[in-house]
mmCIF file of C-alpha atoms in Angstrom:
data_model
loop_
_atom_site.group_PDB
_atom_site.id
_atom_site.type_symbol
_atom_site.label_atom_id
_atom_site.label_comp_id
_atom_site.label_asym_id
_atom_site.label_seq_id
_atom_site.Cartn_x
_atom_site.Cartn_y
_atom_site.Cartn_z
ATOM 1 C CA MET A 1 6.002 -22.815 13.742
ATOM 2 C CA VAL A 2 4.108 -19.530 13.952
ATOM 3 C CA THR A 3 2.477 -18.485 10.671
ATOM 4 C CA ALA A 4 1.300 -14.982 9.806
ATOM 5 C CA LEU A 5 -0.525 -13.960 6.648
ATOM 6 C CA GLN A 6 -0.144 -10.315 5.698
ATOM 7 C CA PHE A 7 -3.581 -9.140 4.605
ATOM 8 C CA SER A 8 -4.400 -5.832 2.919
ATOM 9 C CA GLY A 9 -7.802 -6.842 1.571
ATOM 10 C CA GLY A 10 -6.558 -6.540 -2.002
ATOM 11 C CA LYS A 11 -6.980 -9.316 -4.537
ATOM 12 C CA ASP A 12 -3.601 -10.979 -4.002
ATOM 13 C CA SER A 13 -3.692 -11.206 -0.226
ATOM 14 C CA LEU A 14 -7.342 -12.262 -0.505
ATOM 15 C CA ALA A 15 -6.342 -15.139 -2.789
ATOM 16 C CA CYS A 16 -3.695 -16.186 -0.258
ATOM 17 C CA LEU A 17 -6.277 -16.088 2.506
ATOM 18 C CA HIS A 18 -8.546 -18.476 0.606
ATOM 19 C CA LEU A 19 -5.648 -20.736 -0.365
ATOM 20 C CA PHE A 20 -4.869 -21.208 3.329
ATOM 21 C CA GLU A 21 -8.453 -21.530 4.524
ATOM 22 C CA SER A 22 -7.731 -24.943 6.035
ATOM 23 C CA GLU A 23 -5.195 -23.257 8.346
ATOM 24 C CA TRP A 24 -7.315 -20.331 9.542
ATOM 25 C CA ASP A 25 -7.475 -21.739 13.064
ATOM 26 C CA ASP A 26 -3.696 -21.792 13.292
ATOM 27 C CA ILE A 27 -2.491 -18.651 11.511
ATOM 28 C CA TYR A 28 -2.487 -14.957 12.320
ATOM 29 C CA VAL A 29 -4.067 -12.752 9.672
ATOM 30 C CA VAL A 30 -2.550 -9.293 10.052
ATOM 31 C CA TRP A 31 -3.897 -6.036 8.635
ATOM 32 C CA VAL A 32 -2.344 -2.574 8.941
ATOM 33 C CA ASN A 33 -4.946 0.132 9.524
ATOM 34 C CA THR A 34 -3.153 3.330 8.512
ATOM 35 C CA GLY A 35 -5.811 5.658 9.886
ATOM 36 C CA ALA A 36 -6.559 6.787 6.334
ATOM 37 C CA ALA A 37 -8.244 3.680 4.939
ATOM 38 C CA TYR A 38 -11.429 3.945 2.926
ATOM 39 C CA PRO A 39 -14.668 3.424 4.891
ATOM 40 C CA ASP A 40 -15.488 0.374 2.759
ATOM 41 C CA VAL A 41 -12.116 -1.157 3.679
ATOM 42 C CA ILE A 42 -12.878 -0.652 7.376
ATOM 43 C CA GLU A 43 -16.220 -2.395 6.912
ATOM 44 C CA TYR A 44 -14.612 -5.179 4.867
ATOM 45 C CA MET A 45 -12.055 -5.841 7.573
ATOM 46 C CA GLU A 46 -14.714 -5.846 10.275
ATOM 47 C CA GLU A 47 -16.471 -8.609 8.371
ATOM 48 C CA TRP A 48 -13.270 -10.641 8.264
ATOM 49 C CA ARG A 49 -12.627 -9.981 11.938
ATOM 50 C CA GLN A 50 -15.849 -11.838 12.712
ATOM 51 C CA VAL A 51 -14.781 -14.824 10.596
ATOM 52 C CA LEU A 52 -11.093 -15.247 11.275
ATOM 53 C CA PRO A 53 -10.059 -16.758 14.631
ATOM 54 C CA ASN A 54 -6.749 -14.872 14.808
ATOM 55 C CA PHE A 55 -7.320 -11.512 13.143
ATOM 56 C CA VAL A 56 -4.759 -8.885 14.147
ATOM 57 C CA GLU A 57 -5.166 -5.157 13.453
ATOM 58 C CA VAL A 58 -2.054 -3.000 13.530
ATOM 59 C CA LYS A 59 -2.890 0.693 13.881
ATOM 60 C CA THR A 60 -0.651 3.427 12.522
ATOM 61 C CA ASP A 61 -1.027 7.185 12.169
ATOM 62 C CA GLN A 62 -0.711 8.118 8.509
ATOM 63 C CA PRO A 63 -2.340 11.549 9.008
ATOM 64 C CA GLY A 64 0.241 12.362 11.683
ATOM 65 C CA ASN A 65 3.020 11.102 9.458
ATOM 66 C CA ILE A 66 1.802 13.252 6.567
ATOM 67 C CA ALA A 67 1.683 16.298 8.849
ATOM 68 C CA LYS A 68 5.305 15.690 9.872
ATOM 69 C CA TYR A 69 6.941 14.490 6.662
ATOM 70 C CA GLY A 70 4.649 15.789 3.932
ATOM 71 C CA TRP A 71 2.655 14.375 1.057
ATOM 72 C CA PRO A 72 4.076 11.317 -0.721
ATOM 73 C CA ALA A 73 5.199 11.778 -4.300
ATOM 74 C CA ASP A 74 6.801 9.787 -7.125
ATOM 75 C CA VAL A 75 9.354 12.563 -7.691
ATOM 76 C CA VAL A 76 10.644 14.584 -4.739
ATOM 77 C CA PRO A 77 12.148 18.092 -4.951
ATOM 78 C CA ILE A 78 14.843 18.162 -2.257
ATOM 79 C CA ASN A 79 14.026 21.653 -1.016
ATOM 80 C CA SER A 80 10.457 20.551 -0.301
ATOM 81 C CA THR A 81 11.391 17.670 2.010
ATOM 82 C CA SER A 82 11.073 18.117 5.768
ATOM 83 C CA ILE A 83 14.828 18.605 6.139
ATOM 84 C CA GLY A 84 14.932 20.829 3.067
ATOM 85 C CA ARG A 85 12.319 23.095 4.605
ATOM 86 C CA LYS A 86 14.592 23.583 7.620
ATOM 87 C CA LEU A 87 17.411 24.766 5.395
ATOM 88 C CA MET A 88 15.563 26.623 2.649
ATOM 89 C CA SER A 89 12.780 29.175 2.876
ATOM 90 C CA GLY A 90 9.547 28.411 1.077
ATOM 91 C CA ASP A 91 5.835 28.212 1.523
ATOM 92 C CA GLY A 92 5.050 25.261 -0.734
ATOM 93 C CA PRO A 93 4.011 21.813 0.478
ATOM 94 C CA VAL A 94 6.325 19.505 2.380
ATOM 95 C CA ILE A 95 6.882 16.373 0.288
ATOM 96 C CA GLN A 96 8.304 12.926 1.015
ATOM 97 C CA ASP A 97 9.153 10.012 -1.241
ATOM 98 C CA TYR A 98 6.448 7.371 -1.442
ATOM 99 C CA LEU A 99 8.752 4.553 -0.324
ATOM 100 C CA SER A 100 9.424 6.300 2.968
ATOM 101 C CA CYS A 101 5.725 7.013 3.442
ATOM 102 C CA CYS A 102 4.706 3.395 2.852
ATOM 103 C CA GLY A 103 7.636 2.241 4.937
ATOM 104 C CA ARG A 104 6.684 4.315 7.967
ATOM 105 C CA ASN A 105 2.964 3.675 7.777
ATOM 106 C CA ILE A 106 2.678 0.111 6.458
ATOM 107 C CA TRP A 107 5.832 -1.930 5.925
ATOM 108 C CA ALA A 108 7.792 -1.209 9.101
ATOM 109 C CA PRO A 109 4.736 -1.541 11.394
ATOM 110 C CA MET A 110 3.830 -4.813 9.652
ATOM 111 C CA GLN A 111 7.342 -6.142 10.151
ATOM 112 C CA SER A 112 7.263 -5.120 13.803
ATOM 113 C CA ALA A 113 4.012 -7.027 14.184
ATOM 114 C CA MET A 114 5.642 -10.111 12.676
ATOM 115 C CA LYS A 115 8.388 -9.940 15.298
ATOM 116 C CA ASP A 116 5.909 -9.353 18.118
ATOM 117 C CA LEU A 117 3.935 -12.415 17.056
ATOM 118 C CA GLY A 118 7.106 -14.480 16.788
ATOM 119 C CA ALA A 119 6.256 -15.412 13.198
ATOM 120 C CA THR A 120 8.553 -18.000 11.634
ATOM 121 C CA ARG A 121 6.537 -18.325 8.405
ATOM 122 C CA ILE A 122 5.195 -15.238 6.639
ATOM 123 C CA ILE A 123 2.698 -15.484 3.779
ATOM 124 C CA ARG A 124 2.446 -12.628 1.277
ATOM 125 C CA GLY A 125 0.531 -12.140 -1.933
ATOM 126 C CA GLN A 126 3.572 -11.053 -3.923
ATOM 127 C CA ARG A 127 3.689 -11.984 -7.610
ATOM 128 C CA ALA A 128 6.782 -12.056 -9.828
ATOM 129 C CA ASP A 129 5.061 -9.786 -12.352
ATOM 130 C CA ASP A 130 4.211 -7.084 -9.772
ATOM 131 C CA SER A 131 5.544 -3.654 -10.718
ATOM 132 C CA HIS A 132 6.493 -3.062 -7.068
ATOM 133 C CA LYS A 133 7.826 -6.025 -5.095
ATOM 134 C CA GLY A 134 10.375 -6.995 -2.516
ATOM 135 C CA PRO A 135 13.654 -8.754 -3.376
ATOM 136 C CA LEU A 136 12.898 -12.077 -1.669
ATOM 137 C CA LYS A 137 11.704 -15.227 -3.421
ATOM 138 C CA SER A 138 9.150 -17.706 -2.170
ATOM 139 C CA GLY A 139 10.660 -20.215 0.228
ATOM 140 C CA GLN A 140 13.602 -17.999 1.136
ATOM 141 C CA LEU A 141 14.776 -18.036 4.762
ATOM 142 C CA VAL A 142 15.890 -14.813 6.426
ATOM 143 C CA ASP A 143 16.950 -14.825 10.092
ATOM 144 C CA GLY A 144 15.059 -18.060 10.633
ATOM 145 C CA VAL A 145 11.856 -16.792 9.009
ATOM 146 C CA GLU A 146 10.462 -18.482 5.898
ATOM 147 C CA TYR A 147 8.756 -16.209 3.364
ATOM 148 C CA VAL A 148 6.018 -17.918 1.366
ATOM 149 C CA TYR A 149 4.606 -16.354 -1.811
ATOM 150 C CA PRO A 150 1.938 -18.760 -3.101
ATOM 151 C CA LEU A 151 1.117 -16.504 -6.061
ATOM 152 C CA GLU A 152 4.695 -15.918 -7.162
ATOM 153 C CA ASN A 153 4.164 -17.483 -10.586
ATOM 154 C CA TRP A 154 0.545 -16.405 -11.029
ATOM 155 C CA SER A 155 -0.668 -13.694 -13.379
ATOM 156 C CA GLU A 156 -3.220 -11.085 -12.384
ATOM 157 C CA GLN A 157 -5.798 -12.971 -14.442
ATOM 158 C CA ASP A 158 -4.923 -16.183 -12.580
ATOM 159 C CA VAL A 159 -5.722 -14.406 -9.323
ATOM 160 C CA PHE A 160 -9.125 -13.184 -10.462
ATOM 161 C CA ASP A 161 -9.958 -16.578 -11.977
ATOM 162 C CA TYR A 162 -9.105 -18.298 -8.707
ATOM 163 C CA LEU A 163 -11.096 -15.835 -6.597
ATOM 164 C CA ARG A 164 -14.163 -16.377 -8.778
ATOM 165 C CA SER A 165 -13.718 -20.138 -8.584
ATOM 166 C CA VAL A 166 -13.978 -20.030 -4.778
ATOM 167 C CA ASP A 167 -16.784 -17.422 -4.758
ATOM 168 C CA ALA A 168 -14.567 -14.930 -2.951
ATOM 169 C CA GLN A 169 -15.896 -11.502 -2.040
ATOM 170 C CA ILE A 170 -13.800 -9.510 -4.503
ATOM 171 C CA PRO A 171 -13.658 -5.803 -3.589
ATOM 172 C CA SER A 172 -15.934 -3.848 -5.931
ATOM 173 C CA TYR A 173 -13.344 -1.219 -6.815
ATOM 174 C CA TYR A 174 -11.555 -3.629 -9.165
ATOM 175 C CA ALA A 175 -14.599 -3.580 -11.443
ATOM 176 C CA LYS A 176 -14.140 0.203 -11.695
ATOM 177 C CA GLY A 177 -10.655 -0.163 -13.128
ATOM 178 C CA GLU A 178 -8.763 0.586 -9.933
ATOM 179 C CA VAL A 179 -5.544 -1.362 -9.609
ATOM 180 C CA THR A 180 -4.020 -0.077 -6.371
ATOM 181 C CA GLY A 181 -5.000 -0.861 -2.810
ATOM 182 C CA ARG A 182 -7.001 1.348 -0.496
ATOM 183 C CA ASP A 183 -4.621 1.665 2.407
ATOM 184 C CA CYS A 184 -4.769 5.481 2.220
ATOM 185 C CA TRP A 185 -7.471 7.447 0.438
ATOM 186 C CA ASP A 186 -5.215 10.505 0.166
ATOM 187 C CA CYS A 187 -2.149 8.878 -1.396
ATOM 188 C CA THR A 188 -0.640 11.373 -3.846
ATOM 189 C CA ALA A 189 1.922 8.913 -5.226
ATOM 190 C CA TYR A 190 1.862 5.903 -7.570
ATOM 191 C CA LEU A 191 0.113 8.220 -10.019
ATOM 192 C CA GLU A 192 0.718 5.984 -13.019
ATOM 193 C CA GLU A 193 -1.597 3.430 -11.384
ATOM 194 C CA ASN A 194 -3.733 5.695 -9.203
ATOM 195 C CA VAL A 195 -5.703 7.747 -11.742
ATOM 196 C CA ASN A 196 -8.924 5.717 -11.595
ATOM 197 C CA ARG A 197 -8.833 5.543 -7.809
ATOM 198 C CA ILE A 198 -8.441 9.294 -7.428
ATOM 199 C CA GLN A 199 -11.106 10.065 -10.022
ATOM 200 C CA GLY A 200 -13.485 7.766 -8.161
ATOM 201 C CA LEU A 201 -13.213 9.646 -4.856
ATOM 202 C CA PRO A 202 -16.191 11.639 -3.564
ATOM 203 C CA ASP A 203 -16.150 15.160 -5.026
ATOM 204 C CA GLU A 204 -14.754 16.935 -1.968
ATOM 205 C CA LYS A 205 -11.894 14.487 -1.536
ATOM 206 C CA ARG A 206 -11.180 14.327 -5.273
ATOM 207 C CA VAL A 207 -10.889 18.116 -5.475
ATOM 208 C CA GLU A 208 -8.537 18.122 -2.491
ATOM 209 C CA MET A 209 -6.389 15.438 -4.092
ATOM 210 C CA GLU A 210 -6.218 17.363 -7.351
ATOM 211 C CA ARG A 211 -5.170 20.456 -5.392
ATOM 212 C CA ARG A 212 -2.385 18.594 -3.618
ATOM 213 C CA ILE A 213 -1.089 16.990 -6.801
ATOM 214 C CA SER A 214 -1.076 20.381 -8.538
ATOM 215 C CA LEU A 215 1.000 21.865 -5.704
ATOM 216 C CA ILE A 216 3.411 18.929 -5.830
ATOM 217 C CA ASP A 217 3.793 19.387 -9.601
ATOM 218 C CA SER A 218 4.496 23.093 -9.106
ATOM 219 C CA ALA A 219 7.157 22.363 -6.475
ATOM 220 C CA ILE A 220 8.858 19.831 -8.750
ATOM 221 C CA SER A 221 8.760 22.180 -11.740
ATOM 222 C CA SER A 222 10.057 25.124 -9.725
ATOM 223 C CA GLU A 223 13.063 23.244 -8.395
ATOM 224 C CA TRP A 224 13.855 21.557 -11.692
ATOM 225 C CA HIS A 225 13.737 24.865 -13.593
ATOM 226 C CA GLY A 226 17.170 25.896 -12.369
ATOM 227 C CA ARG A 227 18.710 22.553 -13.306
ATOM 228 C CA SER A 228 17.263 22.754 -16.818
ATOM 229 C CA ILE A 229 18.797 26.189 -17.297
ATOM 230 C CA ILE A 230 22.233 24.782 -16.467
ATOM 231 C CA ALA A 231 21.683 21.875 -18.846
ATOM 232 C CA ARG A 232 20.716 24.169 -21.711
ATOM 233 C CA SER A 233 23.761 26.421 -21.164
ATOM 234 C CA ALA A 234 26.257 23.569 -21.065
ATOM 235 C CA PRO A 235 28.610 23.445 -24.091
#
């Protein structure tokens, strides 16, 4: 059996890492470096690289992906997508849906790494009360691979309580009210959860993020304006 633990450095995957400490010599701990991670995340992962016997870094090119497919957003105006730009004139930003962005830069590369490692047991920090989660349940077998979610029935408070009980090095950004990970500093999606993270960016980066989000809002409003006119004129 080949075991791989998918590690983002966030609280949930960190709790999984500590839960399986007795197996560190025998499991792969896999992190996806998107090329847009925060400097403190890079440092954090370097520290773990020195500790974990089988640390695997998967490198992707989020900046290149953004240049090709556009900024991620929670709502996507069709004419602003990469294919929409080929069909419609416009000088606004190119925009992609956030699921595609995460898929290209994190999820698909992680899954490819699992296949390359020959993993037959995959450990994830997914909880049943997560707002965003995959459809599988802990213990489920798919194509001969067992998916293990040790925190499936834990609450967020359970996770923090456990991490404190084992003196884990909890990332400092949680104390600032941030609830999302730091895979990409320039993520313009998940805005319902991302406000504190964006506001906590250094001034130059925060201003740039605010500029991008404003342009995305304008593109959405511009495209939706025509639809709202039709709706108002309907009998």
